[in-house]
């Protein structure tokens, strides 16, 4: 009886929703309608599919330390808790290439050997599990993950860390780990541009980064300056690569990106180019990457298993997405 009553009420409920004057409902219905139309175009229109392939596939993504740390952490988590690894896996299936820089490798090594392994040895090792669990609430992400992985695998914290970084040759081990586990390759930054225009651009980026970057109270000034210097060098390297790559002909739009969870590259782009020159808007958000991959998959242009494809093709984006 309840099922029959619900069936009778459903048409009336749908009519009330569709005819509602509420702006929120109108915007929601309009967005879903646009999504349905776009999805239909992607599935049946060859010209649209071809355009999507030219615009969205085959990009080169440079990953910063914020992404690398999450990759290492998620590699020790169950499959249902691996959003970044899943996104990167789909990106590779869609033809994206994943890279990082040696500067970020150094940062990752320093992070694991410092705030993670050193913090464990100095403040956690030997304490009861109850105390450790309470202390982990404010601990670095990897410290949490390494500890819980050691419990699940019945081993020690040190063995988990060594499985990532090794006992010696830490830098080489991390490079090999990223390459073998995630197909993330490591590049070196070329010589810094010493021309007058190059020096001026670098100084502007450094000044803007120092002004906008949050500094933890317990972080030494030297360490903070080194992190800023690394980010600026990598940011400018993406710009250099973009300027040396054609965005005409078969290569529509920018194809080289900086994948990060940090908001600084978006803020810096506005400072470096108030008139919104697209070459400075190098940062890609994780949601933007997921949208690109989902669009290619729904257009039939990427061999991605259906269970990995997001439910929608294009999600609502924030103002952080590059305007072009």
mmCIF file of C-alpha atoms in Angstrom:
data_model
loop_
_atom_site.group_PDB
_atom_site.id
_atom_site.type_symbol
_atom_site.label_atom_id
_atom_site.label_comp_id
_atom_site.label_asym_id
_atom_site.label_seq_id
_atom_site.Cartn_x
_atom_site.Cartn_y
_atom_site.Cartn_z
ATOM 1 C CA UNK A 1 0.000 0.000 0.000
ATOM 2 C CA UNK A 2 2.861 2.343 0.832
ATOM 3 C CA UNK A 3 4.545 1.621 -2.507
ATOM 4 C CA UNK A 4 1.331 2.375 -4.394
ATOM 5 C CA UNK A 5 0.848 5.616 -2.480
ATOM 6 C CA UNK A 6 4.398 6.706 -3.216
ATOM 7 C CA UNK A 7 3.890 5.876 -6.903
ATOM 8 C CA UNK A 8 0.783 8.069 -6.991
ATOM 9 C CA UNK A 9 2.543 10.955 -5.255
ATOM 10 C CA UNK A 10 5.715 10.860 -7.373
ATOM 11 C CA UNK A 11 4.329 12.675 -10.479
ATOM 12 C CA UNK A 12 2.897 15.426 -8.285
ATOM 13 C CA UNK A 13 6.188 15.806 -6.399
ATOM 14 C CA UNK A 14 8.145 16.021 -9.664
ATOM 15 C CA UNK A 15 5.720 18.627 -11.030
ATOM 16 C CA UNK A 16 6.038 20.743 -7.867
ATOM 17 C CA UNK A 17 9.845 20.616 -8.042
ATOM 18 C CA UNK A 18 10.018 21.455 -11.750
ATOM 19 C CA UNK A 19 7.583 24.354 -11.417
ATOM 20 C CA UNK A 20 9.096 25.728 -8.221
ATOM 21 C CA UNK A 21 10.077 29.455 -8.338
ATOM 22 C CA UNK A 22 12.888 28.913 -5.784
ATOM 23 C CA UNK A 23 16.227 30.107 -7.292
ATOM 24 C CA UNK A 24 18.152 27.211 -5.702
ATOM 25 C CA UNK A 25 15.910 24.606 -7.328
ATOM 26 C CA UNK A 26 15.981 26.403 -10.693
ATOM 27 C CA UNK A 27 19.789 26.567 -10.653
ATOM 28 C CA UNK A 28 20.033 22.909 -9.691
ATOM 29 C CA UNK A 29 17.666 21.774 -12.457
ATOM 30 C CA UNK A 30 19.429 23.990 -15.015
ATOM 31 C CA UNK A 31 22.815 22.537 -14.058
ATOM 32 C CA UNK A 32 21.540 18.962 -14.322
ATOM 33 C CA UNK A 33 19.911 19.728 -17.658
ATOM 34 C CA UNK A 34 23.172 21.166 -18.997
ATOM 35 C CA UNK A 35 24.993 18.105 -17.708
ATOM 36 C CA UNK A 36 22.558 15.765 -19.470
ATOM 37 C CA UNK A 37 22.903 17.684 -22.759
ATOM 38 C CA UNK A 38 26.713 17.744 -22.548
ATOM 39 C CA UNK A 39 26.816 14.041 -21.735
ATOM 40 C CA UNK A 40 24.624 13.317 -24.763
ATOM 41 C CA UNK A 41 26.914 15.366 -27.010
ATOM 42 C CA UNK A 42 29.954 13.519 -25.706
ATOM 43 C CA UNK A 43 28.468 10.119 -26.400
ATOM 44 C CA UNK A 44 27.041 10.650 -29.897
ATOM 45 C CA UNK A 45 28.845 13.581 -31.556
ATOM 46 C CA UNK A 46 32.199 12.739 -33.215
ATOM 47 C CA UNK A 47 33.252 16.393 -33.535
ATOM 48 C CA UNK A 48 32.757 17.003 -29.815
ATOM 49 C CA UNK A 49 34.615 13.801 -28.970
ATOM 50 C CA UNK A 50 37.508 14.822 -31.193
ATOM 51 C CA UNK A 51 37.640 18.270 -29.593
ATOM 52 C CA UNK A 52 37.681 16.732 -26.104
ATOM 53 C CA UNK A 53 40.567 14.473 -27.075
ATOM 54 C CA UNK A 54 42.615 17.398 -28.362
ATOM 55 C CA UNK A 55 41.830 19.591 -25.368
ATOM 56 C CA UNK A 56 41.930 17.161 -22.464
ATOM 57 C CA UNK A 57 44.181 14.183 -23.230
ATOM 58 C CA UNK A 58 47.930 13.722 -23.316
ATOM 59 C CA UNK A 59 48.783 16.440 -20.803
ATOM 60 C CA UNK A 60 51.995 16.471 -18.776
ATOM 61 C CA UNK A 61 51.390 16.792 -15.026
ATOM 62 C CA UNK A 62 54.160 17.826 -12.631
ATOM 63 C CA UNK A 63 53.324 16.735 -9.076
ATOM 64 C CA UNK A 64 54.495 18.753 -6.080
ATOM 65 C CA UNK A 65 55.266 17.508 -2.554
ATOM 66 C CA UNK A 66 51.655 17.861 -1.384
ATOM 67 C CA UNK A 67 50.623 15.273 -3.988
ATOM 68 C CA UNK A 68 53.646 13.018 -3.461
ATOM 69 C CA UNK A 69 53.013 12.802 0.296
ATOM 70 C CA UNK A 70 49.413 11.790 -0.349
ATOM 71 C CA UNK A 71 50.530 9.178 -2.915
ATOM 72 C CA UNK A 72 52.857 7.583 -0.359
ATOM 73 C CA UNK A 73 50.148 7.704 2.318
ATOM 74 C CA UNK A 74 47.413 6.269 0.094
ATOM 75 C CA UNK A 75 49.687 3.434 -1.057
ATOM 76 C CA UNK A 76 49.348 2.042 2.497
ATOM 77 C CA UNK A 77 45.583 2.590 2.751
ATOM 78 C CA UNK A 78 42.699 0.346 1.559
ATOM 79 C CA UNK A 79 41.514 0.889 -2.034
ATOM 80 C CA UNK A 80 38.403 2.739 -0.902
ATOM 81 C CA UNK A 81 40.582 5.430 0.687
ATOM 82 C CA UNK A 82 42.772 6.271 -2.313
ATOM 83 C CA UNK A 83 41.132 9.230 -4.115
ATOM 84 C CA UNK A 84 44.376 10.731 -5.439
ATOM 85 C CA UNK A 85 45.864 7.419 -6.554
ATOM 86 C CA UNK A 86 42.587 6.543 -8.277
ATOM 87 C CA UNK A 87 42.547 9.911 -10.066
ATOM 88 C CA UNK A 88 46.177 9.515 -11.170
ATOM 89 C CA UNK A 89 45.549 5.940 -12.295
ATOM 90 C CA UNK A 90 42.649 7.099 -14.460
ATOM 91 C CA UNK A 91 44.765 9.989 -15.762
ATOM 92 C CA UNK A 92 47.444 7.566 -16.943
ATOM 93 C CA UNK A 93 44.793 5.451 -18.695
ATOM 94 C CA UNK A 94 43.624 8.652 -20.411
ATOM 95 C CA UNK A 95 47.131 9.367 -21.718
ATOM 96 C CA UNK A 96 48.463 11.765 -19.095
ATOM 97 C CA UNK A 97 52.153 11.656 -18.185
ATOM 98 C CA UNK A 98 53.161 12.074 -14.530
ATOM 99 C CA UNK A 99 56.403 13.700 -13.432
ATOM 100 C CA UNK A 100 57.953 15.471 -10.470
ATOM 101 C CA UNK A 101 61.178 17.389 -9.844
ATOM 102 C CA UNK A 102 64.260 16.411 -7.913
ATOM 103 C CA UNK A 103 63.650 19.396 -5.603
ATOM 104 C CA UNK A 104 60.406 17.794 -4.449
ATOM 105 C CA UNK A 105 62.160 14.455 -4.037
ATOM 106 C CA UNK A 106 64.523 16.173 -1.591
ATOM 107 C CA UNK A 107 61.538 17.646 0.265
ATOM 108 C CA UNK A 108 59.853 14.243 0.481
ATOM 109 C CA UNK A 109 63.022 12.629 1.853
ATOM 110 C CA UNK A 110 63.408 15.419 4.423
ATOM 111 C CA UNK A 111 59.765 15.074 5.454
ATOM 112 C CA UNK A 112 59.938 11.321 5.993
ATOM 113 C CA UNK A 113 63.271 11.391 7.790
ATOM 114 C CA UNK A 114 62.355 14.481 9.849
ATOM 115 C CA UNK A 115 58.752 15.099 10.904
ATOM 116 C CA UNK A 116 57.889 11.406 10.420
ATOM 117 C CA UNK A 117 60.719 9.053 11.460
ATOM 118 C CA UNK A 118 62.467 11.476 13.824
ATOM 119 C CA UNK A 119 59.178 12.480 15.441
ATOM 120 C CA UNK A 120 58.333 8.819 15.944
ATOM 121 C CA UNK A 121 61.692 7.998 17.529
ATOM 122 C CA UNK A 122 61.672 11.033 19.837
ATOM 123 C CA UNK A 123 58.049 11.138 20.999
ATOM 124 C CA UNK A 124 56.094 7.984 20.105
ATOM 125 C CA UNK A 125 58.301 4.874 20.186
ATOM 126 C CA UNK A 126 57.815 2.784 23.298
ATOM 127 C CA UNK A 127 54.611 4.442 24.468
ATOM 128 C CA UNK A 128 51.360 2.483 25.066
ATOM 129 C CA UNK A 129 48.978 2.230 22.130
ATOM 130 C CA UNK A 130 46.345 4.332 23.902
ATOM 131 C CA UNK A 131 48.795 7.209 24.326
ATOM 132 C CA UNK A 132 49.989 6.931 20.735
ATOM 133 C CA UNK A 133 46.415 7.031 19.405
ATOM 134 C CA UNK A 134 45.722 10.272 21.278
ATOM 135 C CA UNK A 135 48.988 11.877 20.153
ATOM 136 C CA UNK A 136 48.374 10.970 16.496
ATOM 137 C CA UNK A 137 45.456 13.413 16.281
ATOM 138 C CA UNK A 138 47.878 16.294 15.677
ATOM 139 C CA UNK A 139 50.683 14.315 14.005
ATOM 140 C CA UNK A 140 51.769 14.522 10.325
ATOM 141 C CA UNK A 141 49.743 12.428 7.875
ATOM 142 C CA UNK A 142 52.506 9.940 7.116
ATOM 143 C CA UNK A 143 53.208 9.340 10.789
ATOM 144 C CA UNK A 144 49.580 8.333 11.210
ATOM 145 C CA UNK A 145 49.590 6.109 8.138
ATOM 146 C CA UNK A 146 52.945 4.429 8.885
ATOM 147 C CA UNK A 147 51.843 3.595 12.416
ATOM 148 C CA UNK A 148 48.459 2.168 11.411
ATOM 149 C CA UNK A 149 50.094 0.190 8.583
ATOM 150 C CA UNK A 150 52.581 -1.289 11.040
ATOM 151 C CA UNK A 151 49.665 -2.459 13.227
ATOM 152 C CA UNK A 152 47.732 -3.916 10.290
ATOM 153 C CA UNK A 153 50.778 -5.722 8.872
ATOM 154 C CA UNK A 154 52.091 -6.883 12.241
ATOM 155 C CA UNK A 155 55.469 -5.206 11.794
ATOM 156 C CA UNK A 156 57.306 -2.150 13.115
ATOM 157 C CA UNK A 157 57.050 1.532 12.255
ATOM 158 C CA UNK A 158 60.659 1.481 11.057
ATOM 159 C CA UNK A 159 60.031 -1.413 8.661
ATOM 160 C CA UNK A 160 57.105 0.432 7.074
ATOM 161 C CA UNK A 161 59.251 3.548 6.599
ATOM 162 C CA UNK A 162 62.152 1.528 5.216
ATOM 163 C CA UNK A 163 59.801 -0.058 2.686
ATOM 164 C CA UNK A 164 59.370 3.418 1.197
ATOM 165 C CA UNK A 165 62.711 5.089 1.759
ATOM 166 C CA UNK A 166 65.174 2.252 2.455
ATOM 167 C CA UNK A 167 68.007 2.271 4.971
ATOM 168 C CA UNK A 168 70.483 4.234 2.840
ATOM 169 C CA UNK A 169 70.423 6.015 -0.525
ATOM 170 C CA UNK A 170 67.087 7.550 0.484
ATOM 171 C CA UNK A 171 66.798 9.820 -2.511
ATOM 172 C CA UNK A 172 67.414 7.061 -5.061
ATOM 173 C CA UNK A 173 64.984 4.752 -3.257
ATOM 174 C CA UNK A 174 62.185 7.335 -3.311
ATOM 175 C CA UNK A 175 62.736 7.976 -7.023
ATOM 176 C CA UNK A 176 62.521 4.233 -7.723
ATOM 177 C CA UNK A 177 59.471 3.841 -5.464
ATOM 178 C CA UNK A 178 57.538 6.605 -7.241
ATOM 179 C CA UNK A 179 58.485 5.246 -10.657
ATOM 180 C CA UNK A 180 57.674 1.602 -9.922
ATOM 181 C CA UNK A 181 54.525 2.137 -7.871
ATOM 182 C CA UNK A 182 52.897 5.079 -9.644
ATOM 183 C CA UNK A 183 54.889 5.591 -12.869
ATOM 184 C CA UNK A 184 55.896 9.059 -11.645
ATOM 185 C CA UNK A 185 59.226 9.992 -13.204
ATOM 186 C CA UNK A 186 61.668 12.538 -11.829
ATOM 187 C CA UNK A 187 63.160 15.437 -13.802
ATOM 188 C CA UNK A 188 65.809 17.989 -12.961
ATOM 189 C CA UNK A 189 65.238 21.704 -13.443
ATOM 190 C CA UNK A 190 67.394 23.268 -16.118
ATOM 191 C CA UNK A 191 69.727 26.183 -15.444
ATOM 192 C CA UNK A 192 67.869 29.197 -14.056
ATOM 193 C CA UNK A 193 67.313 32.027 -16.522
ATOM 194 C CA UNK A 194 69.924 34.688 -15.710
ATOM 195 C CA UNK A 195 68.721 37.256 -18.243
ATOM 196 C CA UNK A 196 67.474 40.587 -16.908
ATOM 197 C CA UNK A 197 63.849 39.664 -17.653
ATOM 198 C CA UNK A 198 64.314 36.208 -16.122
ATOM 199 C CA UNK A 199 65.827 37.620 -12.923
ATOM 200 C CA UNK A 200 63.075 40.235 -12.651
ATOM 201 C CA UNK A 201 60.347 37.616 -13.082
ATOM 202 C CA UNK A 202 61.958 35.328 -10.519
ATOM 203 C CA UNK A 203 62.305 38.144 -7.982
ATOM 204 C CA UNK A 204 58.638 39.052 -8.388
ATOM 205 C CA UNK A 205 57.616 35.433 -7.864
ATOM 206 C CA UNK A 206 59.831 35.094 -4.778
ATOM 207 C CA UNK A 207 58.463 38.275 -3.231
ATOM 208 C CA UNK A 208 54.876 37.245 -3.879
ATOM 209 C CA UNK A 209 55.462 33.744 -2.507
ATOM 210 C CA UNK A 210 57.070 35.084 0.685
ATOM 211 C CA UNK A 211 54.170 37.458 1.228
ATOM 212 C CA UNK A 212 51.455 34.875 0.622
ATOM 213 C CA UNK A 213 52.842 31.643 2.081
ATOM 214 C CA UNK A 214 51.833 30.628 5.609
ATOM 215 C CA UNK A 215 54.765 29.850 7.931
ATOM 216 C CA UNK A 216 54.438 27.514 10.880
ATOM 217 C CA UNK A 217 55.681 29.020 14.133
ATOM 218 C CA UNK A 218 58.146 26.201 14.742
ATOM 219 C CA UNK A 219 59.613 26.169 11.221
ATOM 220 C CA UNK A 220 63.171 27.571 10.969
ATOM 221 C CA UNK A 221 63.547 30.582 8.686
ATOM 222 C CA UNK A 222 66.140 28.766 6.573
ATOM 223 C CA UNK A 223 63.786 25.846 5.974
ATOM 224 C CA UNK A 224 60.899 28.155 5.107
ATOM 225 C CA UNK A 225 63.061 30.061 2.620
ATOM 226 C CA UNK A 226 64.238 26.821 0.989
ATOM 227 C CA UNK A 227 60.666 25.582 0.520
ATOM 228 C CA UNK A 228 59.679 28.889 -1.077
ATOM 229 C CA UNK A 229 62.725 28.776 -3.343
ATOM 230 C CA UNK A 230 61.839 25.235 -4.456
ATOM 231 C CA UNK A 231 58.238 26.172 -5.234
ATOM 232 C CA UNK A 232 59.243 29.273 -7.184
ATOM 233 C CA UNK A 233 61.851 27.394 -9.216
ATOM 234 C CA UNK A 234 59.340 24.661 -10.084
ATOM 235 C CA UNK A 235 56.587 27.173 -10.871
ATOM 236 C CA UNK A 236 58.864 29.112 -13.217
ATOM 237 C CA UNK A 237 60.053 25.874 -14.824
ATOM 238 C CA UNK A 238 56.477 25.027 -15.834
ATOM 239 C CA UNK A 239 56.185 28.521 -17.336
ATOM 240 C CA UNK A 240 59.464 28.028 -19.219
ATOM 241 C CA UNK A 241 58.257 24.690 -20.601
ATOM 242 C CA UNK A 242 54.938 26.241 -21.610
ATOM 243 C CA UNK A 243 56.644 29.080 -23.448
ATOM 244 C CA UNK A 244 58.759 26.588 -25.371
ATOM 245 C CA UNK A 245 55.743 24.437 -26.358
ATOM 246 C CA UNK A 246 53.305 25.246 -29.141
ATOM 247 C CA UNK A 247 49.631 25.639 -28.249
ATOM 248 C CA UNK A 248 48.507 25.856 -31.865
ATOM 249 C CA UNK A 249 47.787 23.245 -34.517
ATOM 250 C CA UNK A 250 47.003 19.809 -33.002
ATOM 251 C CA UNK A 251 48.042 20.994 -29.531
ATOM 252 C CA UNK A 252 45.024 23.009 -28.439
ATOM 253 C CA UNK A 253 45.573 24.985 -25.255
ATOM 254 C CA UNK A 254 48.098 24.437 -22.495
ATOM 255 C CA UNK A 255 49.303 20.840 -22.107
ATOM 256 C CA UNK A 256 51.764 21.245 -19.198
ATOM 257 C CA UNK A 257 50.379 21.569 -15.664
ATOM 258 C CA UNK A 258 51.338 21.776 -12.019
ATOM 259 C CA UNK A 259 49.187 19.406 -9.926
ATOM 260 C CA UNK A 260 49.041 20.537 -6.317
ATOM 261 C CA UNK A 261 46.895 20.732 -3.197
ATOM 262 C CA UNK A 262 48.479 24.072 -2.303
ATOM 263 C CA UNK A 263 46.609 27.288 -3.160
ATOM 264 C CA UNK A 264 49.740 29.405 -3.650
ATOM 265 C CA UNK A 265 50.206 28.819 -7.424
ATOM 266 C CA UNK A 266 46.724 30.226 -8.088
ATOM 267 C CA UNK A 267 47.404 33.289 -5.935
ATOM 268 C CA UNK A 268 50.809 33.850 -7.542
ATOM 269 C CA UNK A 269 49.316 33.709 -11.042
ATOM 270 C CA UNK A 270 47.105 36.692 -10.184
ATOM 271 C CA UNK A 271 50.112 38.624 -8.883
ATOM 272 C CA UNK A 272 52.400 37.743 -11.776
ATOM 273 C CA UNK A 273 49.805 38.568 -14.422
ATOM 274 C CA UNK A 274 46.862 40.758 -13.355
ATOM 275 C CA UNK A 275 45.627 40.677 -16.962
ATOM 276 C CA UNK A 276 45.321 36.861 -16.686
ATOM 277 C CA UNK A 277 47.897 35.688 -19.195
ATOM 278 C CA UNK A 278 47.121 31.947 -19.351
ATOM 279 C CA UNK A 279 50.798 30.969 -19.378
ATOM 280 C CA UNK A 280 51.030 31.886 -15.670
ATOM 281 C CA UNK A 281 47.946 29.895 -14.686
ATOM 282 C CA UNK A 282 49.813 26.629 -14.366
ATOM 283 C CA UNK A 283 48.064 24.965 -11.409
ATOM 284 C CA UNK A 284 45.565 22.140 -11.843
ATOM 285 C CA UNK A 285 43.218 21.071 -9.063
ATOM 286 C CA UNK A 286 42.420 17.436 -8.350
ATOM 287 C CA UNK A 287 38.724 18.002 -9.151
ATOM 288 C CA UNK A 288 39.658 19.555 -12.507
ATOM 289 C CA UNK A 289 41.769 16.475 -13.320
ATOM 290 C CA UNK A 290 38.904 14.148 -12.348
ATOM 291 C CA UNK A 291 36.552 16.142 -14.606
ATOM 292 C CA UNK A 292 38.929 15.870 -17.559
ATOM 293 C CA UNK A 293 39.339 12.126 -17.100
ATOM 294 C CA UNK A 294 35.594 11.579 -16.652
ATOM 295 C CA UNK A 295 34.838 13.605 -19.773
ATOM 296 C CA UNK A 296 37.270 11.546 -21.860
ATOM 297 C CA UNK A 297 35.869 8.313 -20.452
ATOM 298 C CA UNK A 298 32.248 9.264 -21.100
ATOM 299 C CA UNK A 299 33.191 10.311 -24.625
ATOM 300 C CA UNK A 300 34.637 6.841 -25.201
ATOM 301 C CA UNK A 301 38.152 8.235 -25.653
ATOM 302 C CA UNK A 302 39.823 6.571 -22.673
ATOM 303 C CA UNK A 303 39.836 2.908 -21.762
ATOM 304 C CA UNK A 304 38.814 3.389 -18.137
ATOM 305 C CA UNK A 305 36.790 0.764 -16.235
ATOM 306 C CA UNK A 306 33.251 1.928 -15.539
ATOM 307 C CA UNK A 307 33.640 1.499 -11.779
ATOM 308 C CA UNK A 308 36.375 4.161 -11.813
ATOM 309 C CA UNK A 309 34.409 6.752 -13.785
ATOM 310 C CA UNK A 310 32.736 9.427 -11.633
ATOM 311 C CA UNK A 311 28.957 9.496 -11.750
ATOM 312 C CA UNK A 312 28.873 12.872 -13.479
ATOM 313 C CA UNK A 313 30.846 14.167 -16.421
ATOM 314 C CA UNK A 314 31.524 17.722 -15.411
ATOM 315 C CA UNK A 315 31.383 18.877 -11.801
ATOM 316 C CA UNK A 316 30.810 22.400 -10.582
ATOM 317 C CA UNK A 317 34.177 24.150 -10.414
ATOM 318 C CA UNK A 318 35.463 26.852 -8.136
ATOM 319 C CA UNK A 319 37.012 30.152 -9.165
ATOM 320 C CA UNK A 320 40.423 28.525 -8.760
ATOM 321 C CA UNK A 321 40.139 26.858 -12.176
ATOM 322 C CA UNK A 322 42.165 28.694 -14.850
ATOM 323 C CA UNK A 323 39.800 30.948 -16.791
ATOM 324 C CA UNK A 324 40.795 29.662 -20.231
#
